[in-house]
XYZ file of N, CA and C in Angstrom:
480
model
N 37.278 17.107 -3.324
C 36.003 16.437 -3.323
C 35.903 15.593 -4.586
N 35.588 14.318 -4.429
C 35.528 13.380 -5.530
C 34.112 13.347 -6.107
N 33.939 13.803 -7.374
C 32.622 13.799 -8.011
C 32.680 12.978 -9.285
N 31.504 12.473 -9.677
C 31.440 11.637 -10.863
C 30.018 11.667 -11.404
N 29.865 11.822 -12.729
C 28.537 11.757 -13.335
C 28.183 10.282 -13.498
N 27.034 9.871 -12.972
C 26.682 8.449 -13.020
C 25.178 8.248 -12.955
N 24.797 6.991 -13.117
C 23.407 6.569 -12.991
C 23.337 5.522 -11.897
N 22.338 5.670 -11.015
C 22.168 4.774 -9.878
C 20.743 4.232 -9.899
N 20.592 2.923 -9.770
C 19.282 2.303 -9.622
C 19.093 1.961 -8.160
N 17.943 2.329 -7.602
C 17.690 2.017 -6.200
C 16.235 2.207 -5.837
N 15.890 1.706 -4.654
C 14.529 1.789 -4.153
C 14.388 3.015 -3.260
N 13.252 3.712 -3.394
C 12.977 4.877 -2.564
C 12.784 4.390 -1.135
N 13.539 4.992 -0.218
C 13.512 4.573 1.172
C 12.369 5.205 1.953
N 12.046 6.461 1.660
C 11.004 7.190 2.394
C 10.456 8.290 1.496
N 9.405 8.925 1.933
C 8.801 10.028 1.179
C 9.834 11.136 0.999
N 9.865 11.710 -0.204
C 10.779 12.815 -0.482
C 10.456 13.997 0.426
N 11.511 14.724 0.820
C 11.367 15.835 1.750
C 11.706 17.142 1.036
N 10.771 18.106 1.039
C 11.067 19.401 0.428
C 12.168 20.121 1.197
N 13.016 20.822 0.456
C 14.089 21.590 1.065
C 13.960 23.057 0.710
N 14.988 23.826 1.000
C 14.931 25.262 0.701
C 15.020 25.547 -0.795
N 14.430 26.641 -1.200
C 14.532 27.167 -2.562
C 14.084 26.165 -3.620
N 13.033 25.405 -3.336
C 12.466 24.511 -4.333
C 13.202 23.208 -4.521
N 14.110 22.887 -3.634
C 14.810 21.615 -3.752
C 14.004 20.520 -3.072
N 14.352 19.303 -3.374
C 13.719 18.146 -2.746
C 14.799 17.098 -2.546
N 14.687 16.329 -1.466
C 15.688 15.285 -1.227
C 14.994 13.977 -0.862
N 15.682 12.886 -1.179
C 15.171 11.556 -0.898
C 16.353 10.597 -0.860
N 16.152 9.468 -0.219
C 17.200 8.452 -0.132
C 16.854 7.271 -1.012
N 17.876 6.741 -1.702
C 17.734 5.516 -2.477
C 18.532 4.414 -1.797
N 17.938 3.231 -1.695
C 18.639 2.050 -1.196
C 19.181 1.334 -2.432
N 20.504 1.229 -2.500
C 21.167 0.668 -3.675
C 21.832 -0.645 -3.286
N 21.589 -1.655 -4.104
C 22.230 -2.958 -3.884
C 23.200 -3.214 -5.013
N 24.351 -3.826 -4.707
C 25.333 -4.110 -5.760
C 24.796 -5.118 -6.774
N 25.325 -5.043 -7.984
C 24.899 -5.960 -9.040
C 25.218 -7.412 -8.677
N 26.283 -7.634 -7.925
C 26.686 -8.994 -7.546
C 26.187 -9.357 -6.143
N 24.943 -9.016 -5.836
C 24.376 -9.220 -4.507
C 24.448 -10.685 -4.075
N 24.355 -11.623 -5.022
C 24.395 -13.047 -4.681
C 25.751 -13.473 -4.147
N 26.803 -12.736 -4.486
C 28.149 -13.075 -4.025
C 28.440 -12.507 -2.637
N 27.558 -11.653 -2.124
C 27.768 -11.031 -0.818
C 27.090 -11.835 0.288
N 27.554 -11.634 1.484
C 26.939 -12.271 2.651
C 25.522 -11.750 2.841
N 24.639 -12.579 3.425
C 23.241 -12.182 3.632
C 23.098 -10.938 4.492
N 24.044 -10.736 5.414
C 23.948 -9.583 6.312
C 24.745 -8.372 5.826
N 25.179 -8.402 4.557
C 25.915 -7.261 4.002
C 24.979 -6.049 3.949
N 25.441 -4.895 4.412
C 24.551 -3.723 4.442
C 24.288 -3.172 3.041
N 23.103 -2.588 2.889
C 22.773 -1.891 1.649
C 23.480 -0.540 1.661
N 23.641 0.039 0.497
C 24.216 1.376 0.385
C 23.075 2.379 0.273
N 23.148 3.454 1.041
C 22.152 4.523 0.965
C 22.786 5.691 0.215
N 22.108 6.148 -0.813
C 22.553 7.322 -1.566
C 21.516 8.415 -1.343
N 21.950 9.536 -0.766
C 21.067 10.675 -0.543
C 21.013 11.500 -1.823
N 19.808 11.706 -2.347
C 19.613 12.409 -3.611
C 18.935 13.752 -3.376
N 19.329 14.751 -4.153
C 18.672 16.055 -4.124
C 18.454 16.520 -5.553
N 17.462 17.386 -5.729
C 17.222 17.973 -7.037
C 16.481 19.293 -6.866
N 16.759 20.209 -7.762
C 16.042 21.475 -7.808
C 15.212 21.590 -9.071
N 15.202 20.521 -9.885
C 14.453 20.513 -11.138
C 12.954 20.403 -10.837
N 12.135 21.365 -11.271
C 10.705 21.330 -10.970
C 9.997 20.068 -11.482
N 10.442 19.519 -12.610
C 9.817 18.301 -13.139
C 10.077 17.112 -12.220
N 11.293 17.021 -11.689
C 11.630 15.936 -10.763
C 10.892 16.134 -9.449
N 10.832 17.367 -8.970
C 10.084 17.667 -7.745
C 8.627 17.267 -7.909
N 8.026 17.616 -9.037
C 6.628 17.270 -9.309
C 6.441 15.752 -9.267
N 7.305 15.017 -9.928
C 7.186 13.557 -9.951
C 7.333 12.960 -8.556
N 8.286 13.465 -7.794
C 8.492 12.947 -6.441
C 7.322 13.266 -5.520
N 6.692 14.421 -5.704
C 5.564 14.809 -4.861
C 4.260 14.125 -5.271
N 4.132 13.772 -6.545
C 2.853 13.283 -7.040
C 2.824 11.820 -7.469
N 3.971 11.252 -7.795
C 3.924 9.912 -8.372
C 4.811 8.869 -7.737
N 5.672 9.264 -6.827
C 6.645 8.328 -6.252
C 6.264 8.019 -4.813
N 6.414 6.758 -4.431
C 6.174 6.362 -3.049
C 7.306 5.437 -2.602
N 7.486 5.299 -1.295
C 8.516 4.386 -0.803
C 8.332 2.989 -1.396
N 9.437 2.392 -1.781
C 9.410 1.065 -2.387
C 9.502 1.090 -3.896
N 9.277 2.261 -4.537
C 9.421 2.359 -5.987
C 10.893 2.224 -6.371
N 11.140 1.550 -7.492
C 12.496 1.397 -8.016
C 12.737 2.507 -9.036
N 13.773 3.323 -8.784
C 14.075 4.469 -9.644
C 15.457 4.343 -10.261
N 15.635 4.992 -11.391
C 16.957 5.196 -11.983
C 17.212 6.701 -11.927
N 18.205 7.089 -11.130
C 18.552 8.501 -10.954
C 19.896 8.759 -11.613
N 19.957 9.799 -12.434
C 21.190 10.166 -13.115
C 21.588 11.563 -12.676
N 22.870 11.743 -12.389
C 23.344 13.050 -11.954
C 24.789 13.006 -11.536
N 25.167 13.960 -10.677
C 26.544 14.083 -10.209
C 26.642 13.515 -8.808
N 27.479 12.494 -8.650
C 27.668 11.817 -7.380
C 28.870 12.414 -6.662
N 28.668 12.766 -5.392
C 29.748 13.276 -4.545
C 29.997 12.230 -3.465
N 31.197 11.710 -3.427
C 31.554 10.709 -2.420
C 31.635 11.379 -1.050
N 31.276 10.631 0.012
C 31.345 11.216 1.358
C 32.785 11.501 1.766
N 32.955 12.582 2.513
C 34.296 12.944 2.985
C 34.637 12.246 4.293
N 33.600 11.804 5.000
C 33.789 11.146 6.285
C 33.227 9.730 6.207
N 33.973 8.729 6.677
C 33.446 7.363 6.678
C 32.132 7.299 7.449
N 31.189 6.537 6.906
C 29.887 6.397 7.553
C 28.832 7.340 7.005
N 29.242 8.411 6.323
C 28.281 9.318 5.707
C 27.786 8.707 4.400
N 26.615 9.174 3.947
C 26.056 8.694 2.690
C 26.632 9.490 1.522
N 26.779 8.808 0.369
C 27.129 9.511 -0.858
C 25.950 10.415 -1.220
N 26.218 11.537 -1.911
C 25.161 12.472 -2.318
C 25.102 12.535 -3.843
N 23.887 12.426 -4.372
C 23.685 12.488 -5.812
C 22.786 13.674 -6.132
N 23.286 14.617 -6.928
C 22.466 15.726 -7.414
C 21.828 15.248 -8.709
N 20.527 15.027 -8.671
C 19.798 14.362 -9.753
C 19.381 15.364 -10.830
N 19.686 15.020 -12.101
C 19.208 15.844 -13.208
C 18.293 15.059 -14.145
N 18.144 13.745 -13.913
C 17.190 12.922 -14.667
C 16.704 11.798 -13.762
N 15.415 11.482 -13.873
C 14.812 10.473 -13.008
C 13.865 9.622 -13.839
N 13.949 8.309 -13.660
C 13.088 7.372 -14.381
C 12.543 6.349 -13.391
N 11.252 6.059 -13.481
C 10.640 5.033 -12.641
C 10.787 3.705 -13.369
N 11.498 2.751 -12.734
C 11.704 1.430 -13.324
C 10.622 0.443 -12.891
N 10.129 0.578 -11.662
C 9.096 -0.313 -11.140
C 8.438 0.367 -9.950
N 7.169 0.079 -9.745
C 6.454 0.673 -8.623
C 6.286 -0.342 -7.500
N 6.122 0.167 -6.298
C 5.900 -0.696 -5.136
C 4.578 -1.432 -5.317
N 4.516 -2.671 -4.841
C 3.313 -3.480 -5.009
C 2.159 -2.999 -4.152
N 2.440 -2.615 -2.922
C 1.400 -2.201 -1.991
C 1.684 -0.773 -1.555
N 0.682 0.105 -1.608
C 0.929 1.468 -1.130
C 1.395 1.460 0.327
N 2.316 2.344 0.621
C 2.870 2.445 1.963
C 2.163 3.556 2.718
N 1.812 3.314 3.971
C 1.225 4.381 4.778
C 2.248 5.482 4.950
N 1.818 6.692 4.870
C 2.733 7.828 4.910
C 2.607 8.593 6.208
N 3.735 9.089 6.676
C 3.747 9.929 7.865
C 3.369 11.360 7.518
N 3.532 11.726 6.249
C 3.162 13.055 5.780
C 1.970 12.912 4.849
N 1.215 13.985 4.709
C 0.039 13.967 3.850
C 0.163 15.074 2.817
N -0.018 14.706 1.545
C -0.056 15.686 0.464
C -1.508 16.088 0.252
N -1.729 17.361 -0.031
C -3.082 17.827 -0.310
C -3.004 18.832 -1.446
N -4.086 18.938 -2.208
C -4.134 19.882 -3.314
C -4.978 21.083 -2.931
N -4.521 22.254 -3.320
C -5.278 23.499 -3.221
C -5.350 24.038 -4.640
N -6.270 23.539 -5.446
C -6.357 23.951 -6.848
C -5.092 23.557 -7.584
N -4.338 24.553 -8.053
C -3.101 24.309 -8.795
C -1.877 24.202 -7.887
N -2.098 23.997 -6.590
C -0.999 23.957 -5.628
C -1.023 22.652 -4.841
N 0.172 22.221 -4.406
C 0.323 21.032 -3.574
C 0.945 21.467 -2.260
N 0.375 20.995 -1.148
C 0.916 21.305 0.174
C 1.237 19.992 0.880
N 2.180 20.053 1.811
C 2.599 18.860 2.532
C 2.422 19.103 4.020
N 1.507 18.340 4.609
C 1.277 18.425 6.047
C 2.114 17.364 6.740
N 2.824 17.766 7.776
C 3.648 16.861 8.566
C 3.239 17.038 10.022
N 2.848 15.938 10.662
C 2.381 16.001 12.032
C 3.421 16.482 13.022
N 4.708 16.472 12.625
C 5.784 16.876 13.534
C 6.042 18.376 13.538
N 5.428 19.120 12.612
C 5.699 20.553 12.523
C 4.452 21.300 12.048
N 4.346 22.571 12.409
C 3.242 23.403 11.940
C 3.517 23.967 10.550
N 4.807 24.091 10.175
C 5.177 24.670 8.885
C 4.671 23.776 7.750
N 4.218 24.411 6.663
C 3.642 23.678 5.534
C 4.323 24.119 4.239
N 5.152 23.234 3.616
C 5.749 23.548 2.321
C 4.663 23.613 1.240
N 4.782 24.590 0.336
C 3.797 24.780 -0.727
C 4.533 24.817 -2.067
N 4.036 24.015 -3.024
C 4.575 23.951 -4.382
C 3.420 24.155 -5.349
N 3.742 24.546 -6.596
C 2.717 24.490 -7.629
C 2.550 23.024 -7.999
N 1.472 22.694 -8.680
C 1.238 21.308 -9.099
C 2.313 20.836 -10.077
N 3.055 21.776 -10.678
C 4.145 21.432 -11.593
C 5.477 21.303 -10.875
N 5.478 21.465 -9.553
C 6.698 21.270 -8.777
C 7.496 22.520 -8.486
N 7.019 23.692 -8.883
C 7.746 24.932 -8.599
C 7.544 25.322 -7.133
N 8.628 25.665 -6.467
C 8.581 26.075 -5.066
C 7.821 27.385 -4.937
N 6.846 27.429 -4.004
C 6.096 28.650 -3.722
C 6.601 29.266 -2.426
N 6.711 28.456 -1.384
C 7.203 28.965 -0.107
C 6.794 28.067 1.040
N 7.137 28.495 2.234
C 6.843 27.741 3.443
C 5.861 28.552 4.284
N 4.644 28.012 4.419
C 3.639 28.666 5.265
C 3.974 28.344 6.716
N 3.913 29.344 7.588
C 4.246 29.136 8.999
C 3.324 28.130 9.675
N 2.077 28.058 9.189
C 1.091 27.135 9.754
C 0.002 26.941 8.700
N -0.893 25.960 8.897
C -1.933 25.713 7.895
C -2.820 26.926 7.601
N -3.030 27.788 8.580
C -3.867 28.967 8.361
C -3.227 29.973 7.402
N -1.917 29.895 7.203
C -1.203 30.850 6.345
C -1.077 30.379 4.895
N -1.576 29.176 4.585
C -1.446 28.633 3.226
C -2.147 29.530 2.209
N -3.392 29.903 2.466
C -4.162 30.714 1.516
C -3.483 32.048 1.246
N -2.917 32.665 2.278
C -2.220 33.944 2.108
C -0.989 33.769 1.228
N -0.232 32.696 1.468
C 0.972 32.425 0.666
C 0.612 32.199 -0.804
N -0.443 31.426 -1.056
C -0.882 31.178 -2.433
C -1.368 32.471 -3.082
N -2.114 33.280 -2.344
C -2.614 34.552 -2.862
C -1.450 35.469 -3.266
N -0.443 35.556 -2.429
C 0.733 36.389 -2.740
C 1.437 35.854 -3.981
N 1.596 34.529 -4.066
C 2.256 33.932 -5.223
C 1.491 34.251 -6.516
N 0.165 34.168 -6.465
C -0.622 34.439 -7.675
C -0.584 35.915 -8.068
N -0.542 36.818 -7.074
C -0.448 38.246 -7.401
C 0.897 38.570 -8.024
N 1.962 37.944 -7.527
C 3.313 38.231 -8.032
C 3.574 37.531 -9.356
N 3.107 36.270 -9.482
C 3.449 35.452 -10.636
C 2.304 35.214 -11.610
N 1.128 35.673 -11.286
C -0.008 35.471 -12.175
C -0.553 34.057 -12.164
N -0.376 33.341 -11.064
C -0.902 31.983 -10.947
C 0.160 30.964 -11.246
N -0.272 29.714 -11.440
C 0.632 28.584 -11.690
C 1.236 28.716 -13.073
N 2.551 28.573 -13.141
C 3.243 28.699 -14.428
C 3.307 27.399 -15.149
């Protein structure tokens, strides 16, 4: 497996998606530095990014929207199969520019005090994070959110 520590500048393609164990993933659209030398119909490169860092998760859930220009630094894994996207495990993230017009979202973020939840019309399951980006868990449905938060606060003493 070919890996390399690097920095990639690209535009956020869609809303970041929470994953298991507090991870989050998102796609960056990356254009080569010599874009003017390429044909107009040359395809963009998509780099799939993941991170388990709570600070990066917090930023992606609260401050990033599709169209924002980011600089992501981490370990790049080249695809093993042609046509697959390269994967970048992000350990540092910087916002270089924000999108001019807010983009309508298919998912909705909501706050429950010190917690952030993500409602997706395609599923009943609701990912729950602390406002600082720490993974709390996956509620089976919206009615189970309060129970999940209550359990988290009893075990952890509230938001860390």
